[in-house]
Short mmCIF file of C-alpha atoms in Angstrom, two decimals:
data_model
loop_
_atom_site.label_atom_id
_atom_site.label_comp_id
_atom_site.label_asym_id
_atom_site.label_seq_id
_atom_site.Cartn_x
_atom_site.Cartn_y
_atom_site.Cartn_z
CA MET F 14 -116.75 -117.72 124.97
CA MET F 15 -113.07 -117.04 124.27
CA ASP F 16 -110.11 -119.29 124.85
CA GLY F 17 -106.54 -118.16 125.39
CA THR F 18 -104.13 -116.30 127.63
CA ILE F 19 -104.13 -112.53 127.40
CA LEU F 20 -101.40 -110.20 128.64
CA VAL F 21 -102.70 -106.79 129.78
CA ALA F 22 -100.34 -103.84 130.31
CA ASP F 23 -101.82 -100.57 131.61
CA ASP F 24 -100.78 -98.20 134.38
CA ASP F 25 -104.41 -97.57 135.32
CA ARG F 26 -105.40 -100.06 138.02
CA THR F 27 -109.11 -99.63 137.25
CA ILE F 28 -108.61 -100.57 133.61
CA ARG F 29 -106.50 -103.59 134.57
CA THR F 30 -109.22 -104.74 136.97
CA VAL F 31 -112.07 -104.24 134.49
CA LEU F 32 -110.24 -106.03 131.67
CA THR F 33 -109.14 -108.88 133.94
CA GLN F 34 -112.69 -109.46 135.18
CA ALA F 35 -114.30 -109.23 131.73
CA LEU F 36 -111.74 -111.44 129.98
CA THR F 37 -111.79 -114.00 132.79
CA ARG F 38 -115.60 -114.20 132.63
CA ALA F 39 -115.26 -114.77 128.88
CA GLY F 40 -113.08 -117.86 129.55
CA CYS F 41 -109.57 -116.44 129.19
CA LYS F 42 -106.58 -116.53 131.48
CA VAL F 43 -105.25 -113.06 132.19
CA HIS F 44 -101.87 -111.71 133.34
CA ALA F 45 -102.02 -107.97 134.10
CA THR F 46 -99.18 -105.58 134.84
CA SER F 47 -98.38 -101.87 135.02
CA SER F 48 -94.85 -102.42 133.70
CA LEU F 49 -93.62 -102.88 130.13
CA VAL F 50 -90.53 -104.63 131.50
CA THR F 51 -92.78 -107.29 133.06
CA LEU F 52 -94.83 -107.52 129.87
CA MET F 53 -91.72 -108.15 127.77
CA ARG F 54 -90.50 -110.78 130.22
CA TRP F 55 -93.82 -112.64 129.86
CA VAL F 56 -93.62 -112.37 126.06
CA GLU F 57 -90.04 -113.67 125.97
CA GLU F 58 -91.03 -116.55 128.28
CA GLY F 59 -93.64 -117.60 125.71
CA LYS F 60 -96.69 -116.57 127.73
CA GLY F 61 -99.81 -115.15 126.14
CA ASP F 62 -101.83 -115.53 122.95
CA LEU F 63 -102.72 -111.82 122.78
CA VAL F 64 -101.34 -108.56 124.21
CA ILE F 65 -103.50 -105.57 125.15
CA SER F 66 -101.23 -102.62 125.92
CA ASP F 67 -101.52 -98.93 126.74
CA VAL F 68 -99.14 -96.50 125.00
CA VAL F 69 -97.87 -94.18 127.74
CA MET F 70 -96.51 -96.30 130.58
CA PRO F 71 -94.26 -95.39 133.56
CA ASP F 72 -91.32 -97.28 132.07
CA GLY F 73 -91.72 -96.65 128.34
CA ASN F 74 -93.93 -96.41 125.29
CA GLY F 75 -96.19 -99.33 124.39
CA ILE F 76 -96.00 -98.75 120.63
CA GLU F 77 -92.22 -98.74 120.73
CA GLN F 78 -92.37 -102.26 122.19
CA LEU F 79 -94.23 -103.67 119.17
CA PRO F 80 -91.12 -104.39 117.06
CA LYS F 81 -89.51 -106.09 120.06
CA ILE F 82 -92.63 -108.19 120.63
CA ALA F 83 -92.68 -109.11 116.92
CA GLN F 84 -89.03 -110.13 117.06
CA ALA F 85 -89.47 -112.21 120.20
CA ARG F 86 -92.83 -113.75 119.24
CA PRO F 87 -93.69 -113.48 115.52
CA GLY F 88 -97.44 -113.66 115.03
CA LEU F 89 -98.40 -112.56 118.56
CA PRO F 90 -101.22 -110.01 118.04
CA VAL F 91 -101.15 -106.73 119.97
CA ILE F 92 -104.15 -104.46 120.54
CA VAL F 93 -103.07 -100.91 121.40
CA ILE F 94 -105.30 -98.75 123.63
CA SER F 95 -104.46 -95.12 124.19
CA ALA F 96 -105.75 -91.87 125.66
CA GLN F 97 -103.58 -89.99 123.14
CA ASN F 98 -106.41 -89.50 120.67
CA THR F 99 -104.47 -88.04 117.75
CA ILE F 100 -103.86 -89.20 114.20
CA MET F 101 -100.23 -89.74 115.21
CA THR F 102 -101.15 -92.57 117.55
CA ALA F 103 -103.23 -94.32 114.90
CA ILE F 104 -100.45 -93.97 112.32
CA GLN F 105 -97.77 -95.15 114.74
CA ALA F 106 -99.84 -98.18 115.77
CA THR F 107 -100.52 -99.05 112.13
CA GLU F 108 -96.90 -98.63 111.00
CA ALA F 109 -95.74 -100.75 113.92
CA GLU F 110 -98.32 -103.28 112.70
CA ALA F 111 -100.44 -103.54 115.79
CA TYR F 112 -103.32 -105.94 115.26
CA ASP F 113 -105.78 -103.20 116.27
CA TYR F 114 -105.97 -99.78 117.89
CA LEU F 115 -108.66 -98.31 120.17
CA PRO F 116 -108.84 -94.87 121.77
CA LYS F 117 -109.66 -94.34 125.43
CA PRO F 118 -112.28 -94.30 126.78
CA PHE F 119 -113.02 -97.52 124.89
CA ASP F 120 -116.26 -99.47 124.65
CA LEU F 121 -115.70 -102.71 126.60
CA PRO F 122 -117.99 -104.93 124.44
CA ASP F 123 -116.21 -103.61 121.35
CA LEU F 124 -112.80 -104.40 122.83
CA MET F 125 -113.99 -107.91 123.74
CA LYS F 126 -115.10 -108.54 120.14
CA ARG F 127 -111.76 -107.35 118.80
CA ALA F 128 -109.88 -109.53 121.30
CA SER F 129 -111.95 -112.53 120.24
CA ARG F 130 -111.15 -111.87 116.57
CA ALA F 131 -107.45 -111.49 117.36
CA LEU F 132 -107.33 -114.82 119.19
CA GLU F 133 -109.21 -116.54 116.37
CA ALA F 134 -106.90 -115.02 113.74
CA LYS F 135 -103.85 -116.21 115.63
CA ARG F 136 -105.24 -119.74 115.82
CA ARG F 137 -106.10 -119.79 112.10
CA ALA F 138 -103.02 -118.28 110.54
CA PRO F 139 -100.18 -117.02 112.71
CA ALA F 140 -97.94 -114.90 110.51
CA PRO F 141 -94.67 -113.02 110.97
CA ARG F 142 -94.89 -109.34 111.70
CA GLY F 143 -93.72 -106.63 109.31
CA PRO F 144 -91.30 -103.68 109.43
CA GLU F 145 -90.64 -101.45 112.38
CA MET F 146 -92.09 -98.01 112.90
CA SER F 147 -90.59 -95.44 110.53
CA ASP F 148 -88.71 -92.37 111.69
CA ALA F 149 -91.43 -90.12 110.25
CA ALA F 150 -94.12 -91.71 112.35
CA ALA F 151 -92.07 -91.05 115.46
CA GLY F 152 -91.90 -87.35 114.63
CA GLY F 153 -93.82 -84.33 115.84
CA ASP F 154 -97.47 -83.95 116.59
CA LEU F 155 -100.14 -82.94 114.07
CA PRO F 156 -103.14 -80.71 114.80
CA LEU F 157 -105.53 -83.55 113.97
CA VAL F 158 -106.97 -84.57 117.31
CA GLY F 159 -110.25 -86.14 118.37
CA ARG F 160 -111.58 -89.02 120.41
CA THR F 161 -115.01 -89.27 118.78
CA GLN F 162 -115.93 -92.36 116.81
CA ALA F 163 -116.02 -90.39 113.55
CA MET F 164 -112.46 -89.10 113.95
CA GLN F 165 -111.05 -92.42 115.10
CA ALA F 166 -112.56 -94.10 112.02
CA LEU F 167 -110.95 -91.38 109.89
CA TYR F 168 -107.56 -92.01 111.54
CA ARG F 169 -107.76 -95.73 110.82
CA LEU F 170 -108.69 -95.12 107.19
CA VAL F 171 -105.80 -92.65 106.74
CA ALA F 172 -103.38 -95.17 108.23
CA ARG F 173 -104.66 -97.95 105.92
CA VAL F 174 -104.40 -95.97 102.67
CA MET F 175 -101.17 -94.16 103.55
CA ASN F 176 -98.78 -96.42 101.65
CA THR F 177 -101.08 -97.56 98.86
CA ALA F 178 -101.04 -96.12 95.34
CA LEU F 179 -104.79 -95.51 95.31
CA PRO F 180 -105.96 -91.96 94.55
CA VAL F 181 -107.65 -90.28 97.50
CA LEU F 182 -110.60 -87.86 97.43
CA ILE F 183 -111.02 -85.92 100.70
CA THR F 184 -114.41 -84.27 101.19
CA GLY F 185 -115.79 -81.99 103.87
CA GLU F 186 -116.81 -78.46 104.76
CA SER F 187 -114.44 -75.51 104.71
CA GLY F 188 -112.16 -75.42 107.75
CA THR F 189 -112.37 -79.13 108.62
CA GLY F 190 -108.72 -79.82 107.70
CA LYS F 191 -108.98 -81.56 104.32
CA SER F 192 -105.64 -80.28 103.01
CA LEU F 193 -104.04 -81.08 106.36
CA ILE F 194 -105.13 -84.71 106.05
CA ALA F 195 -103.75 -84.90 102.52
CA ARG F 196 -100.44 -83.56 103.79
CA ALA F 197 -100.44 -86.07 106.66
CA ILE F 198 -100.99 -88.96 104.22
CA HIS F 199 -97.92 -87.83 102.27
CA ASP F 200 -95.66 -86.89 105.19
CA PHE F 201 -96.10 -90.26 106.89
CA SER F 202 -95.95 -92.40 103.75
CA ASP F 203 -92.97 -94.02 102.06
CA ARG F 204 -93.03 -91.10 99.57
CA ARG F 205 -92.36 -88.49 102.26
CA ALA F 206 -88.85 -87.65 100.95
CA ARG F 207 -90.33 -86.66 97.57
CA PRO F 208 -92.18 -83.43 96.69
CA PHE F 209 -95.73 -82.58 97.70
CA VAL F 210 -97.27 -80.34 95.04
CA THR F 211 -100.55 -78.46 95.47
CA VAL F 212 -102.06 -77.66 92.08
CA THR F 213 -104.04 -74.47 91.35
CA PRO F 214 -106.00 -73.70 88.15
CA SER F 215 -103.14 -71.45 86.96
CA ASP F 216 -100.74 -74.41 87.18
CA LEU F 217 -102.80 -76.23 84.54
CA ALA F 218 -102.95 -73.32 82.10
CA GLY F 219 -101.08 -73.52 78.81
CA MET F 220 -99.93 -76.51 76.81
CA ASP F 221 -96.99 -77.22 79.13
CA GLY F 222 -98.87 -76.76 82.43
CA PRO F 223 -99.66 -80.45 83.20
CA ASP F 224 -96.14 -81.57 82.18
CA ALA F 225 -94.64 -78.95 84.49
CA VAL F 226 -96.77 -80.22 87.39
CA LEU F 227 -95.57 -83.80 86.82
CA SER F 228 -91.98 -82.59 86.60
CA ARG F 229 -92.30 -80.80 89.95
CA ALA F 230 -93.89 -83.84 91.64
CA ARG F 231 -91.11 -86.29 90.66
CA GLY F 232 -92.94 -89.34 91.98
CA GLY F 233 -94.12 -87.66 95.17
CA ALA F 234 -97.70 -86.50 95.60
CA ILE F 235 -100.03 -84.12 93.76
CA LEU F 236 -102.97 -82.47 95.51
CA PHE F 237 -105.78 -80.90 93.48
CA ASP F 238 -107.22 -78.52 96.07
CA GLU F 239 -111.00 -77.90 95.81
CA VAL F 240 -111.20 -79.83 92.57
CA GLY F 241 -114.94 -79.18 92.35
CA ASP F 242 -114.23 -75.51 91.58
CA LEU F 243 -112.25 -76.28 88.42
CA ASP F 244 -113.81 -75.36 85.08
CA ALA F 245 -114.39 -77.83 82.24
CA GLU F 246 -111.09 -77.05 80.48
CA ALA F 247 -109.03 -77.60 83.65
CA GLN F 248 -110.86 -80.86 84.33
CA LEU F 249 -110.03 -82.11 80.83
CA ARG F 250 -106.37 -81.20 81.27
CA ILE F 251 -106.24 -83.23 84.50
CA VAL F 252 -107.79 -86.28 82.80
CA ARG F 253 -105.22 -86.14 80.03
CA MET F 254 -102.40 -85.63 82.53
CA LEU F 255 -103.47 -88.62 84.64
CA ASP F 256 -103.72 -90.83 81.55
CA ALA F 257 -100.17 -89.91 80.48
CA MET F 258 -98.35 -90.40 83.81
CA GLY F 259 -96.79 -93.80 83.13
CA ASP F 260 -94.15 -95.34 85.42
CA HIS F 261 -93.06 -93.68 88.68
CA ALA F 262 -96.33 -91.76 88.80
CA PRO F 263 -96.98 -89.47 91.77
CA ARG F 264 -99.69 -90.17 94.36
CA ILE F 265 -102.88 -88.35 93.36
CA MET F 266 -105.08 -86.67 95.98
CA ALA F 267 -107.89 -84.13 95.73
CA THR F 268 -110.09 -82.17 98.12
CA SER F 269 -113.64 -80.98 97.59
CA GLN F 270 -115.95 -78.88 99.72
CA GLY F 271 -118.90 -79.42 97.40
CA ASP F 272 -120.84 -82.59 96.62
CA LEU F 273 -119.15 -84.02 93.52
CA ALA F 274 -121.81 -86.71 93.19
CA GLN F 275 -124.42 -84.00 92.82
CA ARG F 276 -122.26 -82.17 90.28
CA LEU F 277 -122.04 -85.39 88.29
CA GLU F 278 -125.82 -85.46 88.11
CA GLU F 279 -125.82 -81.82 87.02
CA HIS F 280 -123.19 -82.65 84.37
CA SER F 281 -120.89 -79.91 85.71
CA PHE F 282 -118.12 -82.33 86.69
CA ARG F 283 -116.54 -84.94 84.43
CA GLU F 284 -117.49 -88.49 85.28
CA ASP F 285 -114.17 -89.87 83.98
CA LEU F 286 -112.26 -87.47 86.25
CA TYR F 287 -114.40 -88.33 89.27
CA TYR F 288 -113.61 -92.04 89.01
CA ARG F 289 -109.91 -91.32 88.47
CA LEU F 290 -109.82 -89.31 91.71
CA ALA F 291 -112.18 -91.27 93.98
CA GLY F 292 -110.15 -94.45 94.49
CA VAL F 293 -110.73 -93.96 98.23
CA THR F 294 -113.03 -91.26 99.61
CA ILE F 295 -112.30 -89.82 103.06
CA ALA F 296 -115.18 -87.76 104.49
CA VAL F 297 -114.01 -85.30 107.15
CA PRO F 298 -116.75 -84.57 109.74
CA SER F 299 -117.72 -81.02 110.59
CA LEU F 300 -117.12 -79.76 114.12
CA ARG F 301 -120.84 -79.82 114.93
CA GLU F 302 -120.76 -83.56 114.13
CA ARG F 303 -118.12 -84.12 116.80
CA VAL F 304 -119.03 -81.72 119.58
CA GLU F 305 -117.31 -83.96 122.13
CA ASP F 306 -113.95 -83.07 120.53
CA ILE F 307 -114.32 -79.31 121.09
CA PRO F 308 -112.76 -79.26 124.60
CA LEU F 309 -109.86 -81.41 123.37
CA LEU F 310 -109.24 -79.11 120.39
CA ALA F 311 -109.55 -75.96 122.50
CA GLU F 312 -106.98 -77.28 124.97
CA HIS F 313 -104.70 -78.22 122.08
CA PHE F 314 -104.77 -74.67 120.70
CA LEU F 315 -104.18 -73.15 124.16
CA LEU F 316 -101.12 -75.36 124.67
CA ARG F 317 -99.84 -74.42 121.21
CA ALA F 318 -100.17 -70.73 122.09
CA GLU F 319 -98.26 -71.34 125.32
CA ARG F 320 -95.47 -73.08 123.41
CA ASP F 321 -95.35 -70.06 121.11
CA GLY F 322 -94.59 -67.87 124.12
CA LEU F 323 -98.03 -66.27 124.62
CA GLY F 324 -98.32 -67.47 128.20
CA PRO F 325 -100.47 -70.15 129.87
CA ARG F 326 -104.25 -69.92 129.55
CA ARG F 327 -107.12 -72.06 130.79
CA LEU F 328 -110.85 -72.02 130.11
CA ALA F 329 -113.28 -71.45 132.97
CA PRO F 330 -116.10 -74.05 133.02
CA GLN F 331 -118.64 -71.42 131.91
CA ALA F 332 -116.35 -70.39 129.04
CA LEU F 333 -116.04 -73.98 127.86
CA GLU F 334 -119.82 -74.35 128.06
CA ALA F 335 -120.21 -71.31 125.81
CA ILE F 336 -117.69 -72.67 123.31
CA ARG F 337 -119.49 -76.02 123.17
CA ALA F 338 -122.84 -74.29 122.59
CA TYR F 339 -121.59 -72.40 119.53
CA SER F 340 -122.33 -73.70 116.02
CA TRP F 341 -118.80 -73.23 114.53
CA PRO F 342 -119.75 -72.82 110.87
CA GLY F 343 -116.05 -72.33 110.08
CA ASN F 344 -115.21 -75.61 111.83
CA VAL F 345 -111.75 -76.29 113.30
CA ARG F 346 -110.10 -73.37 111.52
CA GLN F 347 -112.62 -70.95 113.07
CA LEU F 348 -112.13 -72.53 116.50
CA GLU F 349 -108.36 -72.15 116.16
CA ASN F 350 -108.67 -68.48 115.23
CA ALA F 351 -111.10 -67.86 118.11
CA MET F 352 -108.75 -69.49 120.62
CA GLN F 353 -105.86 -67.36 119.34
CA ARG F 354 -107.96 -64.21 119.85
CA LEU F 355 -108.96 -65.35 123.33
CA VAL F 356 -105.33 -65.86 124.32
CA VAL F 357 -104.46 -62.34 123.19
CA THR F 358 -107.54 -60.47 124.47
CA SER F 359 -108.31 -62.16 127.80
CA ASN F 360 -107.11 -60.68 131.07
CA GLY F 361 -105.21 -63.13 133.25
CA GLU F 362 -104.65 -66.85 132.87
CA GLU F 363 -108.32 -67.86 133.12
CA ILE F 364 -110.53 -67.21 130.09
CA GLY F 365 -114.06 -66.39 131.26
CA ARG F 366 -117.48 -66.64 129.64
CA GLY F 367 -117.48 -62.89 129.01
CA ASP F 368 -114.24 -63.20 127.03
CA VAL F 369 -115.83 -65.90 124.87
CA GLU F 370 -118.99 -63.85 124.31
CA LEU F 371 -116.89 -60.87 123.25
CA VAL F 372 -114.93 -62.90 120.70
CA LEU F 373 -117.84 -64.95 119.35
CA GLY F 374 -120.14 -61.94 119.22
CA GLY F 375 -118.43 -60.83 116.03
CA GLN F 376 -118.30 -64.30 114.49
CA PRO F 377 -120.82 -65.56 111.91
CA MET F 378 -123.84 -67.60 113.03
CA ALA F 379 -123.15 -67.06 116.74
CA GLU F 380 -125.45 -68.94 119.08
CA PRO F 381 -127.04 -66.65 121.70
CA LEU F 382 -125.09 -67.28 124.90
CA ARG F 383 -127.34 -65.52 127.38
CA GLY F 384 -130.97 -64.96 128.15
CA GLY F 385 -133.88 -65.09 125.74
CA HIS F 386 -135.50 -68.24 127.13
CA GLU F 387 -136.11 -67.57 130.81
CA GLY F 388 -138.94 -69.67 132.24
CA GLU F 389 -138.81 -72.08 129.33
CA LYS F 390 -139.67 -75.71 130.13
CA LEU F 391 -136.84 -78.21 129.85
CA SER F 392 -138.67 -80.18 127.14
CA ALA F 393 -139.13 -77.01 125.09
CA SER F 394 -135.46 -76.10 125.47
CA VAL F 395 -134.36 -79.58 124.38
CA GLU F 396 -136.77 -79.46 121.44
CA ARG F 397 -135.41 -76.07 120.35
CA HIS F 398 -131.80 -77.26 120.43
CA LEU F 399 -132.63 -80.51 118.62
CA LYS F 400 -134.47 -78.64 115.86
CA ARG F 401 -131.50 -76.34 115.45
CA TYR F 402 -129.15 -79.33 115.30
CA PHE F 403 -131.21 -80.82 112.46
CA ASP F 404 -131.37 -77.44 110.69
CA LEU F 405 -127.58 -77.18 110.74
CA HIS F 406 -127.39 -80.16 108.37
CA GLY F 407 -129.07 -78.26 105.55
CA GLY F 408 -131.95 -80.63 104.89
CA GLN F 409 -129.85 -83.79 105.24
CA LEU F 410 -130.06 -86.22 108.12
CA PRO F 411 -127.46 -85.98 110.93
CA PRO F 412 -124.86 -88.76 111.27
CA ILE F 413 -126.14 -92.10 112.53
CA GLY F 414 -126.02 -92.82 116.27
CA LEU F 415 -128.02 -89.71 117.17
CA TYR F 416 -129.91 -91.34 120.06
CA GLN F 417 -126.83 -92.31 122.06
CA ARG F 418 -125.09 -89.03 121.18
CA ILE F 419 -127.97 -86.95 122.54
CA LEU F 420 -128.30 -89.12 125.65
CA LYS F 421 -124.62 -88.57 126.42
CA GLU F 422 -125.00 -84.81 125.93
CA ILE F 423 -127.79 -84.80 128.53
CA GLU F 424 -126.36 -87.37 130.95
CA THR F 425 -122.94 -85.78 131.33
CA PRO F 426 -124.03 -82.35 132.65
CA LEU F 427 -126.83 -83.96 134.69
CA ILE F 428 -124.39 -86.20 136.55
CA GLU F 429 -121.75 -83.47 136.90
CA ILE F 430 -124.24 -80.97 138.34
CA SER F 431 -125.70 -83.62 140.66
CA LEU F 432 -122.23 -84.49 141.91
CA ASP F 433 -121.60 -80.81 142.58
CA ALA F 434 -124.91 -80.49 144.41
CA THR F 435 -124.09 -83.44 146.67
CA GLY F 436 -120.52 -82.32 147.33
CA GLY F 437 -119.09 -85.23 145.34
CA ASN F 438 -120.78 -87.86 147.54
CA GLN F 439 -121.57 -90.62 145.06
CA ALA F 440 -124.03 -92.39 147.39
CA LYS F 441 -126.06 -89.19 147.81
CA CYS F 442 -125.77 -88.45 144.12
CA ALA F 443 -127.09 -91.91 143.20
CA ASP F 444 -130.04 -91.41 145.57
CA LEU F 445 -130.72 -87.98 144.09
CA LEU F 446 -130.75 -89.38 140.57
CA GLY F 447 -132.71 -92.46 141.59
CA ILE F 448 -130.17 -94.94 140.23
CA ASN F 449 -127.99 -97.66 141.71
CA ARG F 450 -124.58 -96.54 142.99
CA ASN F 451 -122.81 -99.09 140.77
CA THR F 452 -124.75 -97.73 137.82
CA LEU F 453 -123.56 -94.23 138.70
CA ARG F 454 -119.95 -95.40 138.90
CA LYS F 455 -120.23 -97.08 135.51
CA LYS F 456 -121.70 -93.94 133.95
CA ILE F 457 -118.91 -91.81 135.44
CA THR F 458 -116.39 -94.13 133.79
CA ASP F 459 -118.25 -94.49 130.48
CA LEU F 460 -118.86 -90.74 130.15
CA ASP F 461 -115.28 -89.91 131.20
CA ILE F 462 -116.46 -87.64 134.02
CA ARG F 463 -113.55 -86.39 136.09
CA VAL F 464 -114.30 -86.98 139.76
CA THR F 465 -112.59 -84.44 142.01
CA ARG F 466 -113.35 -82.84 145.36
CA ARG F 467 -116.50 -80.88 144.53
CA ARG F 468 -118.06 -77.86 146.16
CA LYS F 469 -121.69 -78.25 147.14
CA LEU F 470 -123.92 -75.91 145.17
CA MET F 471 -125.85 -73.31 147.15
#
C-alpha cells in the first residue's frame, strides 16, 4: 500500500482514468488534470506529495515546468512520462532533475513501483532540487529514437554519465550509432563549448602525436573510434598519453565494434588500456534486438527527407511489414540509407511493398519477402523464424525477455487482423479470439494498437 497525494497531469483522459484508479486502489489520494496551469496552481497551494506529468500538453511543456515546481516546492518529486521516445527527452528530464522518466506506453506495475519509491524517498529525505535545464538540452532533435526497453535504458545511462568525468566505452555492431552517442554525451554535457576530437591511428603517429591530440582537445572530449582496431604501438601511445594528462584533462571516450574482453583473453589488446577506457560501458543494441523500433525509425527518416525538400512519403502497411521482416545487418545506418533510396525511387507519396523489395533486393542478407513457404503450417513457420532469430546472434543467446518479446510479436498482428476481419467491432473480435472484451481492450492498450475505423476483410 502507498500513502500520499499524487498530482497527475496528462491530456489523455484514458491515462488519467487508469492512473487515478490504480493509485486510489493503492491507498493514495489523486488529483488529475489535463492542464499544466491547474497543476501549477495545485503545487503552489501546497497540494501533492508526488507529481506524474506528461511532456506535451495543450498549454505547455511538462519538462519546462520542472524548474518552476522546484522553485515553488523544493523536494517535490516529479515523474515524467512521455510518448516522445528520443534521447532528447531522457536528457531533458535528467537535466531538469526529474525524479524519474518513463516512455509511453508505460508498464503500469512498473510506474506504481516507481511512484512508491518516490513517495518513500520524499518522506525519508526531502532535498532541494538542482539547476534548471541547460540551453543545449533544449536544442534540436537527435536521430537517436526508440521506445524499446533496451533503448530507454541506454538513454537513462547516457543521461547519468553525461556530466561525470568517467571514461566511457561504447560497444556495438557497425551502424548502431556508437559515435553518435559519444557525440551526444559531449554536446549535452557541461563541456559542450569545448572541442570534440576524434582520434585516428595517424593522429597518434610520431613522438608529438599524443601531445598534439591533447592540445586540440583543450579540456573538451577525445573519442578513440574503433579502439579495438589499433595496433600494439598505438595502444601503448594512448596509455602513456592518458597517464600524462594531468589537470584540466579532456573527457575520454572510445567505441568498439569487436569484443574487447575476448581480445584481452587473446592478449591482442592491452589490459591496462582496457581498464583506463572502460569506466562506464554502454552497449548499443543492434536493430534486430529492437525490432519494435523499426517503424519509429523509418518514420523519422521519412520526415527528415521531407524536411530536406524531397516531398512527403508514407509507408503502405505491406511495405512496413516487409521492412520489419528484414534482418538489417547494417543496423540503423543501413535502414537510413534504404529509406533515402525509397524516397527517391518510389512513385507517388505511398511507398509500396514492391518498392521495398526492389531496394532490399540488392542489400546484403535480405530476407525473402515473397513465396517459398506456401502451405507451410503455422508452427513450422514460427519455428523457422525463431531459429533464424537465434542464428542471427552468432552462437550467443538473444537478449533476455525473449518470451514476452515473441508473444508481443505474435499477439499484435493477430489482434490487428482480427479487428480488420470483424470491421473493428471489439465485441465480435473478442468472441472470435475467445477472450473477454475487457482483456481485448487491455491488450489493445498494452500493445499500442491504433484503433481506427476498419474495413472488414473479404
